[in-house]
Tab-separated table of C-alpha atoms and ligand atoms in Angstrom:
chain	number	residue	atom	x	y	z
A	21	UNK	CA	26.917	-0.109	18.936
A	22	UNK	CA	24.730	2.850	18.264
A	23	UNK	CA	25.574	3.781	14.507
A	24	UNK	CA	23.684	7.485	15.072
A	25	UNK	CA	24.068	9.476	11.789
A	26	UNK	CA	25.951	6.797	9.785
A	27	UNK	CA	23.968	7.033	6.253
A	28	UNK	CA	23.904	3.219	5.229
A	29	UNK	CA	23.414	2.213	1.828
A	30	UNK	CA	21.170	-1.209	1.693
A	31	UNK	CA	19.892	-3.116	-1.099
A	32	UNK	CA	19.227	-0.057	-3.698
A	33	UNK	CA	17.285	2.206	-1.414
A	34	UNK	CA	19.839	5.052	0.724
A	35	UNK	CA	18.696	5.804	4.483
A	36	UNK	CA	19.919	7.932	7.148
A	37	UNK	CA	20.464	5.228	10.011
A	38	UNK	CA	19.470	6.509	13.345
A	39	UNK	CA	19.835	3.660	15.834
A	40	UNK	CA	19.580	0.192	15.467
A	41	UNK	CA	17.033	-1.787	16.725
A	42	UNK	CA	14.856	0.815	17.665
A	43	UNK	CA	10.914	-0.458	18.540
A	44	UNK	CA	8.404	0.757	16.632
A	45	UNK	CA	7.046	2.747	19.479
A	46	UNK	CA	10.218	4.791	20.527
A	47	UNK	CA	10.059	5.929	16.702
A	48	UNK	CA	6.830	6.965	16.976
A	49	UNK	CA	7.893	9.376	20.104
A	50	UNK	CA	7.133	12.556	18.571
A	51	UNK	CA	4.099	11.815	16.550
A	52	UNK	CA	0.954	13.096	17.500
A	53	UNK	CA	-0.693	10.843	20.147
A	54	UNK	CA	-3.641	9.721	18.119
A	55	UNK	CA	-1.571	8.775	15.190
A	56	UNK	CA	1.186	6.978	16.966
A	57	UNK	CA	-1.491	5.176	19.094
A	58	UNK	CA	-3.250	4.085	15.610
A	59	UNK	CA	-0.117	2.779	14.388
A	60	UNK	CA	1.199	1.031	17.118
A	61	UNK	CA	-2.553	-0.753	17.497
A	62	UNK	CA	-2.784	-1.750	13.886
A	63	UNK	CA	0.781	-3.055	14.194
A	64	UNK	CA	0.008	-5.269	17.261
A	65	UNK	CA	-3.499	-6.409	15.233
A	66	UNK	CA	-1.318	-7.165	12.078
A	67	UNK	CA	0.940	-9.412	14.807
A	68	UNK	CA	-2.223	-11.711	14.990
A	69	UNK	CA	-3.166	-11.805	11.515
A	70	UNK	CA	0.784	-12.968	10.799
A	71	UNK	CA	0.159	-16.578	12.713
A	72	UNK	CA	-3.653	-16.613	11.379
A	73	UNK	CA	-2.787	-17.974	8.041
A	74	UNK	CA	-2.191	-21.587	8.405
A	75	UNK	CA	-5.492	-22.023	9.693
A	76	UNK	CA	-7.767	-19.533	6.872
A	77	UNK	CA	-7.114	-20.852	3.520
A	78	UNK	CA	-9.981	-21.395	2.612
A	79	UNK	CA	-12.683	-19.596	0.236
A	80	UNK	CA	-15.349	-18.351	2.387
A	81	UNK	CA	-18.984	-18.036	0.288
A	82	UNK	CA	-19.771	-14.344	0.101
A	83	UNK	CA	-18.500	-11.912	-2.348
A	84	UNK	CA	-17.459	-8.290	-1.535
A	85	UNK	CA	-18.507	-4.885	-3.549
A	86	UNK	CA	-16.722	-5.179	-6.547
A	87	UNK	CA	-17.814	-9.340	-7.041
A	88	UNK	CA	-14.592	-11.146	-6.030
A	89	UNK	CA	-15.083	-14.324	-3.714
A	90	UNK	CA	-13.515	-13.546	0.186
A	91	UNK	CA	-11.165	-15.549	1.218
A	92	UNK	CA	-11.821	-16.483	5.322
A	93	UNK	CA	-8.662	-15.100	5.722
A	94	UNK	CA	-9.718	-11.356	3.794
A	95	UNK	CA	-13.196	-11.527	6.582
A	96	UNK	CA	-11.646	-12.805	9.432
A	97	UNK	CA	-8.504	-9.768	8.802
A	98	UNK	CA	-11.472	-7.156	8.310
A	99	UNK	CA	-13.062	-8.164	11.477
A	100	UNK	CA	-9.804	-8.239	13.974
A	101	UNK	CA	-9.112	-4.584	12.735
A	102	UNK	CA	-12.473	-3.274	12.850
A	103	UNK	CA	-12.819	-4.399	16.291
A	104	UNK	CA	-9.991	-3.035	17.748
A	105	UNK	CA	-10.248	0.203	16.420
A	106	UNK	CA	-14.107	0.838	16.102
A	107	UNK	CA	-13.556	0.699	20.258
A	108	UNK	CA	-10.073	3.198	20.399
A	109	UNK	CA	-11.980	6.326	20.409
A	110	UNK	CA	-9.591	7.957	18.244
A	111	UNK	CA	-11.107	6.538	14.805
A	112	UNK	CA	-14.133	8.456	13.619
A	113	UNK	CA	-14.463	7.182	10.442
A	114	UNK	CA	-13.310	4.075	8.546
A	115	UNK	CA	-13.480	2.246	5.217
A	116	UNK	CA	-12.434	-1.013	4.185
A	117	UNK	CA	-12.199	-2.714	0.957
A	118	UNK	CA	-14.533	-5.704	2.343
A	119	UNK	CA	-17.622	-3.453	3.920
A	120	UNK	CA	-20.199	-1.467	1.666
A	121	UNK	CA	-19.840	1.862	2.907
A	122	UNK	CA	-17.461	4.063	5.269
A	123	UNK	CA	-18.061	2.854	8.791
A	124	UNK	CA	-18.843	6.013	11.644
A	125	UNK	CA	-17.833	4.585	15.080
A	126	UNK	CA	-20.055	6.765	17.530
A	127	UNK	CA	-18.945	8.147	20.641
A	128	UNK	CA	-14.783	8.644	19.334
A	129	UNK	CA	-13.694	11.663	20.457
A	130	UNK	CA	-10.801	12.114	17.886
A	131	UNK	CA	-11.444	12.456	14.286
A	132	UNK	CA	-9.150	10.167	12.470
A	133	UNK	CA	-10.200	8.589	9.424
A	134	UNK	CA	-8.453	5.118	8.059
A	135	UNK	CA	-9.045	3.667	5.060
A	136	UNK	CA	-8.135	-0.562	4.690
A	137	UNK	CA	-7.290	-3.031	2.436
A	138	UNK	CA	-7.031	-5.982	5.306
A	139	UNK	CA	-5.142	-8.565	3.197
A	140	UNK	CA	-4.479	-7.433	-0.235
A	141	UNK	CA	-3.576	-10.165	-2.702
A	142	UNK	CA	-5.102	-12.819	-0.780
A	143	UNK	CA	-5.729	-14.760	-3.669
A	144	UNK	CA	-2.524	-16.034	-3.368
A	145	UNK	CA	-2.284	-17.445	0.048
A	146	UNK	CA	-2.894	-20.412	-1.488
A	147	UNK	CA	0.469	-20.203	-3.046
A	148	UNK	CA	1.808	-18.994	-0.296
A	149	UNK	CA	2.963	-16.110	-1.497
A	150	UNK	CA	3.752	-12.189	0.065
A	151	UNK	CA	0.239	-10.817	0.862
A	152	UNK	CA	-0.455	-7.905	2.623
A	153	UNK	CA	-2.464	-5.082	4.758
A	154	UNK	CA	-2.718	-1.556	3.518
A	155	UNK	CA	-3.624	1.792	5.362
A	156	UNK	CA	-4.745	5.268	5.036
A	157	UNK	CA	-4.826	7.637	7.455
A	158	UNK	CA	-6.726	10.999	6.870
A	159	UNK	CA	-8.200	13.676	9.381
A	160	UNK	CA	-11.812	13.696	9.092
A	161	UNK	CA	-13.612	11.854	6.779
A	162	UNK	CA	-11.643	9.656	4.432
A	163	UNK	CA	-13.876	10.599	0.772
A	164	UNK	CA	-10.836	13.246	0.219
A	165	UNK	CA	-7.858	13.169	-1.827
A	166	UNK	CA	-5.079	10.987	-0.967
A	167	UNK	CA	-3.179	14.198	-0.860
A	168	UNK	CA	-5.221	14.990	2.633
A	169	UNK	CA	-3.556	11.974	3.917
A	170	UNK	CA	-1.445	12.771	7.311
A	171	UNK	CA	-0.127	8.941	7.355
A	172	UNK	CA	-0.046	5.882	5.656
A	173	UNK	CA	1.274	2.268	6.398
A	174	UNK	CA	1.660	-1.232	5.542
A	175	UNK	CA	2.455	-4.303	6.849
A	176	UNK	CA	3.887	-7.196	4.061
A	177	UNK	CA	3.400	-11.251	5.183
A	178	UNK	CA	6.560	-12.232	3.819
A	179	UNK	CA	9.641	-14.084	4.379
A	180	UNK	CA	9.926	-11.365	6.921
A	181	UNK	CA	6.769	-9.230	8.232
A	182	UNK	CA	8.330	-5.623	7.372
A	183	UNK	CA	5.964	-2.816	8.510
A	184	UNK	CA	6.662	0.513	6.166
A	185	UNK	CA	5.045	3.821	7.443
A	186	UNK	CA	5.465	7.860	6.898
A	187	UNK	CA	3.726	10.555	8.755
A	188	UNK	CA	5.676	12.603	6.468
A	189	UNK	CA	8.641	12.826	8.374
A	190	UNK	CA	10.614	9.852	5.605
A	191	UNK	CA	9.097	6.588	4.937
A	192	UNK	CA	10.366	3.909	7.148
A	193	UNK	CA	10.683	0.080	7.574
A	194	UNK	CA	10.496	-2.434	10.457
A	195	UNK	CA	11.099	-6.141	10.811
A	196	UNK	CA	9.131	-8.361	13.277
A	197	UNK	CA	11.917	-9.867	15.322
A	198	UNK	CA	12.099	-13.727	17.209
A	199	UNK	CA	10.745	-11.774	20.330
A	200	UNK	CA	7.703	-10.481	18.560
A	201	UNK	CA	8.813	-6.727	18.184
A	202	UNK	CA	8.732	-4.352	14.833
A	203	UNK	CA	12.123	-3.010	15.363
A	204	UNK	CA	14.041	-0.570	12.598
A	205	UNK	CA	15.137	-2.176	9.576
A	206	UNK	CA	15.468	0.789	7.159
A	207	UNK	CA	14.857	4.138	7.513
A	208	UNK	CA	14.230	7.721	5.371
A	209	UNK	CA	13.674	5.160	2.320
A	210	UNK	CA	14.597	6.817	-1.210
A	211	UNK	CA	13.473	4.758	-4.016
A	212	UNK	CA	16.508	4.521	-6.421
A	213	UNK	CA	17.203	4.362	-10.134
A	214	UNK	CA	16.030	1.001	-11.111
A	215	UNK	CA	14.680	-1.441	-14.200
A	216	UNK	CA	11.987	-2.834	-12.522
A	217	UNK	CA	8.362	-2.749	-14.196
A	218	UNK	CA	5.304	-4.878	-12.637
A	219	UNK	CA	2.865	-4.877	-15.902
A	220	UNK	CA	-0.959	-5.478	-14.298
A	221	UNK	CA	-4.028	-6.007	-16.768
A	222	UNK	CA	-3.634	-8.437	-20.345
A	223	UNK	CA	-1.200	-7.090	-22.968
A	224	UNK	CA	-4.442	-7.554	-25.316
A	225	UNK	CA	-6.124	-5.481	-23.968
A	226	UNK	CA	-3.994	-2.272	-23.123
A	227	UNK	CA	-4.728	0.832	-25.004
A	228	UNK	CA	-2.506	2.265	-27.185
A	229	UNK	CA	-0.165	5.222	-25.448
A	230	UNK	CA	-0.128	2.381	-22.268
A	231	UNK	CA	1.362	0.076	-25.004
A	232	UNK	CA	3.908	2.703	-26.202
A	233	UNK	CA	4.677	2.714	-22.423
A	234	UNK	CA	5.482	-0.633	-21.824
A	235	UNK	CA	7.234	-1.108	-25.262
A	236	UNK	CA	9.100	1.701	-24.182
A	237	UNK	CA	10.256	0.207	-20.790
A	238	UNK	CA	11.096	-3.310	-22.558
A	239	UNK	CA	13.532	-1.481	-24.934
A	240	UNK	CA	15.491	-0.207	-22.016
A	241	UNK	CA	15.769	-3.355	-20.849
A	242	UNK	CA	13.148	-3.247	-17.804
A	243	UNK	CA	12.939	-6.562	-16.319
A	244	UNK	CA	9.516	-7.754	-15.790
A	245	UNK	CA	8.577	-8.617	-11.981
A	246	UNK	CA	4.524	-8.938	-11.005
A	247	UNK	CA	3.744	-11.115	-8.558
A	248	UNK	CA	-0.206	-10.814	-8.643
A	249	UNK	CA	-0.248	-8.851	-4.978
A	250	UNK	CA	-0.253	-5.313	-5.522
A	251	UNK	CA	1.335	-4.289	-2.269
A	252	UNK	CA	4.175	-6.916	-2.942
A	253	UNK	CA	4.827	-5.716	-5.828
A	254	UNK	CA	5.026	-1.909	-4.758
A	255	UNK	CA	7.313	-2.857	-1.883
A	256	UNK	CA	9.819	-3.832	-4.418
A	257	UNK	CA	9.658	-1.086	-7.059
A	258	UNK	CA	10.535	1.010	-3.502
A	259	UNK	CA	13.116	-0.445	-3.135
A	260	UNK	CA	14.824	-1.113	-6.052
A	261	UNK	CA	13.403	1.151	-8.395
A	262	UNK	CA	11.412	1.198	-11.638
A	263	UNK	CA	7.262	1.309	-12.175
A	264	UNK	CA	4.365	-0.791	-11.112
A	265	UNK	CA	0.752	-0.795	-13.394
A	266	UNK	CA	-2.575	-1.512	-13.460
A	267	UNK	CA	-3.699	0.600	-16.401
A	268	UNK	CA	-7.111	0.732	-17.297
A	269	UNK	CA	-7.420	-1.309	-20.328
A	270	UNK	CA	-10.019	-2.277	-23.411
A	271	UNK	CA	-13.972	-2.291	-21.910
A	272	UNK	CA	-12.578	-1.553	-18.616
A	273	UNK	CA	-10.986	2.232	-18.885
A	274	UNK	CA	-11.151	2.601	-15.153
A	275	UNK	CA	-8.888	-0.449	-14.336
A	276	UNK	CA	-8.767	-2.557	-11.460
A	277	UNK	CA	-7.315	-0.974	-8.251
A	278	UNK	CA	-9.561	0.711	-5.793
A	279	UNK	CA	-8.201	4.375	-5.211
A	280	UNK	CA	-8.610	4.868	-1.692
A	281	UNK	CA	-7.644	1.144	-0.341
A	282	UNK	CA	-4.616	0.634	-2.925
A	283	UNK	CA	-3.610	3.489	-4.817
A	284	UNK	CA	-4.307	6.332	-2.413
A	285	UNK	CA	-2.296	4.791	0.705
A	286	UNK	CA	0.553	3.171	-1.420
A	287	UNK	CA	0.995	6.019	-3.570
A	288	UNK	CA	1.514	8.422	-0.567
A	289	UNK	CA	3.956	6.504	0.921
A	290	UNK	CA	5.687	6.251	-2.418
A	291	UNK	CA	5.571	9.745	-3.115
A	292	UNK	CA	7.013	10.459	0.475
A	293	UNK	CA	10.169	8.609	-0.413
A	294	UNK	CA	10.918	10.461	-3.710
A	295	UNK	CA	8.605	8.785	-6.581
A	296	UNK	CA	5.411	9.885	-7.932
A	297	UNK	CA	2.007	7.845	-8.963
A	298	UNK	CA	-0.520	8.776	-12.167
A	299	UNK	CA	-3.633	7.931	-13.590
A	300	UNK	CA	-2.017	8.317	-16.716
A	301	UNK	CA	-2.714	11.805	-16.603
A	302	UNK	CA	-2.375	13.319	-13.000
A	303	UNK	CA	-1.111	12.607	-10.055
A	304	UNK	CA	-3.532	9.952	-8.547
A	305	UNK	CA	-3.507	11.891	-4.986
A	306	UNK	CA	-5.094	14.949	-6.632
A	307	UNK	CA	-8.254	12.763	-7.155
A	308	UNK	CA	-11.560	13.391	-5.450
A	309	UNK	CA	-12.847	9.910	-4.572
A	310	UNK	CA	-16.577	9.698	-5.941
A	311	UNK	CA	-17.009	6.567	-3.810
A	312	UNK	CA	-15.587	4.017	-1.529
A	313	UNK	CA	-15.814	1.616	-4.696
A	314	UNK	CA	-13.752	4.073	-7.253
A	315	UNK	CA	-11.533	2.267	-9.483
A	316	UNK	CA	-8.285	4.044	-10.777
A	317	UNK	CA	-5.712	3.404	-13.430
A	318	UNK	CA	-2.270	2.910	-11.528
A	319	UNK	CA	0.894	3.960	-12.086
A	320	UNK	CA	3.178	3.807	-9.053
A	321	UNK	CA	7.543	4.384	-9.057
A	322	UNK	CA	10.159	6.447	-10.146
A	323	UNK	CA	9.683	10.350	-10.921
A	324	UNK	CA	10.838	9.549	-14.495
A	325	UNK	CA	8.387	6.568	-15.175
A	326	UNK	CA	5.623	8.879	-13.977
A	327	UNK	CA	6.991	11.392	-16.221
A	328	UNK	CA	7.065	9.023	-19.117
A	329	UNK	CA	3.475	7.567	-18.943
A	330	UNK	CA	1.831	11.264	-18.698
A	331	UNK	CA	3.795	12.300	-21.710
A	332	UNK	CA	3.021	9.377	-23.865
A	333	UNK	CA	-0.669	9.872	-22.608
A	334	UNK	CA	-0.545	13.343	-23.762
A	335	UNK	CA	0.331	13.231	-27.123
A	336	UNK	CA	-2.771	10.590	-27.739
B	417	P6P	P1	-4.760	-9.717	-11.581
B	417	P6P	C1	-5.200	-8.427	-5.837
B	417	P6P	O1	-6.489	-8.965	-6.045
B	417	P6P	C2	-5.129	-7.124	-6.599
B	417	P6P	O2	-6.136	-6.272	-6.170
B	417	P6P	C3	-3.752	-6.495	-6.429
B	417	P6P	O3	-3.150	-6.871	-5.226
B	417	P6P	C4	-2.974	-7.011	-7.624
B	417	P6P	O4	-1.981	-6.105	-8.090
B	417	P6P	C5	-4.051	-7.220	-8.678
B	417	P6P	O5	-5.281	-7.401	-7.997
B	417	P6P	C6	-3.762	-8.442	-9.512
B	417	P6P	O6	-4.787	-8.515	-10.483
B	417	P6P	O7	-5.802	-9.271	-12.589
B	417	P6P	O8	-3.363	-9.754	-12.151
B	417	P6P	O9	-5.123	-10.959	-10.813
């Protein structure tokens, strides 16, 4: 039954319902060619890293950039991706968490530039828990402010494999189904109201208006959820509302996250479906990248948590 124009209210997060079970490629319809082509490759690529866990969990023995070990599965996710767009012609530039520098991929003729975080969190696939791929999608070269952005998208390894992406027409979901297919799950996300605060970095260490923040937060009752994998943990503040962090902190102002292959991509998407993101002081999409490696303070949720955290930072 086609349930066109029925607005559906799931979890916490409102959508206008279209059709159900629509594939990911019929939603793409009336996207530019390049960019629908880009998504609908990275979602078939992200269909092979899905069954390539069981058989990566190991540690591989190189480091990347910023000095964290690689896990085979982080390497072997950079490579499958690289390949099959460094060959698509429609990727000019790209940059990925695990390689030095941005990547130029002569002879494209189109001009789009992604930025990728192959398998974020992947120190917990171990654990087995939700891991996933994060991208950006720019025209032209991809040092530029994550406000340049025309797309972003990510694919979660969870119970489910959900694939969330906005061209900034809404931020929508899909499900891989038993027959192998991303088909609709939510659509035109809004991230709600909610008490929901993922607290990165070491209380010790967190400077003083980021500990008015979180003090503040805990006195409204916020319940704390941080699962160790950023885009996880994102997913969820989405949908049920609330604030993720990784502040900077004590000898390490800067903070963890890398802006173009965390904050930039999942802060867009964010932003598209009615929240906001900071450094503490501006919006995080305003930033000029000074490098592939920049590190960011992150603040990621709700319009009034955003609010909160640049006021508190103000009056230091
Ligand atoms: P910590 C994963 O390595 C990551 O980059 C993010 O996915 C996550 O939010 C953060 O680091 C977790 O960092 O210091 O809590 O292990």
């Amino acid at each position: 039954m086609s349930s066109v124009g029925l607005t559906t209210t799931f979890k916490n997060s409102v959508c206008a319902h279209k059709k159900d079970n629509m594939k990911l490629n019929e939603h793409l319809a009336d996207c530019d060619s390049d960019l629908r082509e880009l998504i609908l490759r990275i979602s078939e690529v992200t269909k092979k890293i899905a069954k390539g866990f069981a058989s990566r969990q190991s540690y591989s023995d190189t480091r990347n950039i910023y000095g964290e070990q690689q896990m085979a599965l982080d390497k072997w996710a950079d490579e499958v991706i690289i390949d099959d767009l460094k060959g698509s012609g429609i990727v000019k530039y790209l940059a990925s968490e695990e390689q030095p520098e941005v990547l130029e991929f002569e002879g494209a003729t189109g001009d789009l530039g992604v930025t990728l975080d192959p398998l974020d969190g992947s120190s917990l696939i171990g654990v087995n828990l939700a891991v996933g791929t994060i991208v950006g999608i720019y025209r032209g070269n991809v040092l530029s402010p994550g406000n340049q952005m025309v797309g972003a998208m990510y694919v979660l390894y969870g119970p489910l494999t959900i694939l969330t992406y906005t061209v900034k027409k809404g931020v929508h979901e899909f499900v891989l189904n038993d027959d192998g297919e991303f088909v609709t799950h939510e659509e035109n996300i809004r991230i709600p109201d909610g008490k929901i605060y993922a607290p990165g970095a070491l209380r010790k260490n967190y400077l003083p208006f980021h500990m008015k923040f979180i003090e503040a937060l805990e006195s409204e009752g916020y319940k704390l959820r941080f699962s160790g994998s950023f885009v996880a943990d994102v997913h969820q503040i989405m949908h049920k509302g609330g604030v993720f962090t990784y502040p900077g902190f004590v000898s390490k102002e800067s903070g963890k996250l890398r802006l173009l292959f965390e904050a930039n991509p999942m802060g867009f998407i964010v932003t598209q479906a009615g929240g906001a993101t900071s450094d503490g002081r501006r919006d995080i999409l305003s930033v000029q990248p000074e490098a592939v490696s920049h590190r960011i303070p992150v603040y990621i949720g709700g319009k009034k948590e955003i609010d909160l955290i640049q006021k508190l930072s103000a009056e230091e």
